[in-house]
Amino acid sequence: MELKQADKDPSFSVDTTTTTGLDLAENQPEQEASETALLSSHQDPEKEPITAGEQEPTAAEGGEQNGVVKLKIPEEDTPEPEHFTGLNKEELLRVAGTPGWVRARWSLLVLFWLAWLGMLAGAVLLILKAPPCKELPPQNWWNDGPLFHIRNIQDFSPTANIKGVEQQLESLSQMKVQGLVLAPVHQAPADDPMALSFEEVSAEVGSLDQMRSLLTTAHKRGLFVVLDLSPNYAGSSGSWFSNSSVSSVAERLKSALVFWLTLGVDGVKLDSVDSVWSMVPSQWSDIRAIVQNWTDSRPHKRLLLGSSSLSSPAEVSSLLGDSGVDLLLSPVLGPRTDATERAQSILLLSSAHSPSQLLWSLQPEESAMEQDCNTMDLMLLLSLPGTALINQGQFQRIQDLEQNQTQEMPRPQPSCPLFLSSLSALRRKERSLLFGDLSLLYNSSSVLVFLRSWDQNQRFMVLFNYSPDQSFSLSQLEGPPGARGSVVLSSNISAMSPDTQLELREGQLGPELSVMLRLEQS
């Protein structure tokens, strides 16, 4: 029986010492020997008999007796650990229906809606209490940047014709000029209305094909072209010849307007609009309608630019309103005016008209020589509300400076093309400079200080000191103590460089210097 069990289970062992001590030792010696040999063949190596040189550990030494198997039987009374399995569906429904949980759910629901309504009420209150944003004024393309006035094509163009003007378009585009006002190109012998031909390009300045090419290239570069169609531009008897010829010339002009607008010009300039408007009002109304109501594949509005020799701010303001022109060029900021007169003209025109109607220029007198680029003039023109008209003479001197800048000593005045480009880019980006309000802060015969601001946008202070030898103390300005500003642009970078921090009640503005400050938000 024991042998069969040993055959089935290799781990089964028999205490051979105990077995051989029974009756089998006396009655069956031979069977004992065979069984002992069979059992020895099935024993574990650890249970093999001790050989010579080895000693069997005794029970007292902690060893196990050879042939004895120890089994650990778990106690039946030891409880197994219980695992929490959660509540079942019935238990959850029973607990959820208790009065305490019902009250807790209703309390949380009421608190949620009260908090939501509170946030909604707070948002509505903030909207109602916040100051409303000002409505943006209407703008036209000529309000987005300066216009460049080419008064004489032969002087401006390196080839003395329209083709040379086209070659200069890249430079004008880099200076962020919005468009150009081109000198007359039509055939108009001096003081001879009978030989006037609006639709024929004078051979002295080019050809009609050159004009088409100029318009195509300008439009590709994003530049607008305004053409001067003043009838008697080369004569001395008046822009419209004589009083008796105004009506016939105006009638011929109407068909010429259709011709040039169809060709692609973006506006028309006419001199002495005060005369033609008052003498032939019905024909002037037709001229206005043709230009200002023109529509074609290009959706933008066409510009009617008038010109007058009137210099009184009141007269200029009246003519601007009565004639109906989009912009009016006048010597209201002439070179003979001082800072006080300029401030009065600026305030009168700015208060009577929207920025989209104002045009500022510092045109030299007809007999004056072309002047060097003046960065103070550029800053004044582009920091006023309205459109700036840059004179051709300044650009001629700019070309000379750019060609010789590697040979000349460093100039304290910044490069005019770069200065104009920086001003134009800043103006397009800042609403306060583009169409913001103007507030006069200080004015004397040599000093002009004003503030440009729009709603909650960045504010700018522009300061001009025209004195040749006297500095201006900023302590004379009214403002809160400790107010500060950083220099954005300066007409003389050696006297005051950009990014300079300036205390508005403690600083000094040097002679013949203009700066534009970005004021810190209060």
Short mmCIF file of C-alpha atoms in Angstrom, two decimals, residues 308-323 325 328-333 348-349 353 358-360:
data_model
loop_
_atom_site.label_atom_id
_atom_site.label_comp_id
_atom_site.label_asym_id
_atom_site.label_seq_id
_atom_site.Cartn_x
_atom_site.Cartn_y
_atom_site.Cartn_z
CA SER A 308 -6.69 127.90 -52.92
CA SER A 309 -4.36 130.76 -52.15
CA LEU A 310 -6.46 131.76 -49.15
CA SER A 311 -4.42 131.79 -45.94
CA SER A 312 -6.90 132.97 -43.34
CA PRO A 313 -8.10 130.02 -41.20
CA ALA A 314 -11.66 131.39 -41.18
CA GLU A 315 -11.74 131.77 -44.97
CA VAL A 316 -10.21 128.34 -45.49
CA SER A 317 -12.76 126.78 -43.15
CA SER A 318 -15.65 128.50 -44.97
CA LEU A 319 -14.40 127.47 -48.42
CA LEU A 320 -13.87 123.88 -47.28
CA GLY A 321 -17.49 123.66 -46.19
CA ASP A 322 -19.05 125.56 -49.11
CA SER A 323 -17.11 124.13 -52.05
CA VAL A 325 -14.18 119.34 -51.90
CA LEU A 328 -8.40 121.66 -49.48
CA LEU A 329 -4.78 122.66 -49.96
CA SER A 330 -3.93 126.14 -48.63
CA PRO A 331 -0.97 128.05 -47.13
CA VAL A 332 -2.70 128.27 -43.76
CA LEU A 333 0.48 126.85 -42.16
CA LEU A 348 -9.94 126.64 -35.54
CA LEU A 349 -9.88 124.09 -38.36
CA HIS A 353 -14.16 119.95 -39.37
CA LEU A 358 -8.29 118.33 -43.04
CA LEU A 359 -5.16 118.63 -45.16
CA TRP A 360 -1.92 120.04 -43.77
#
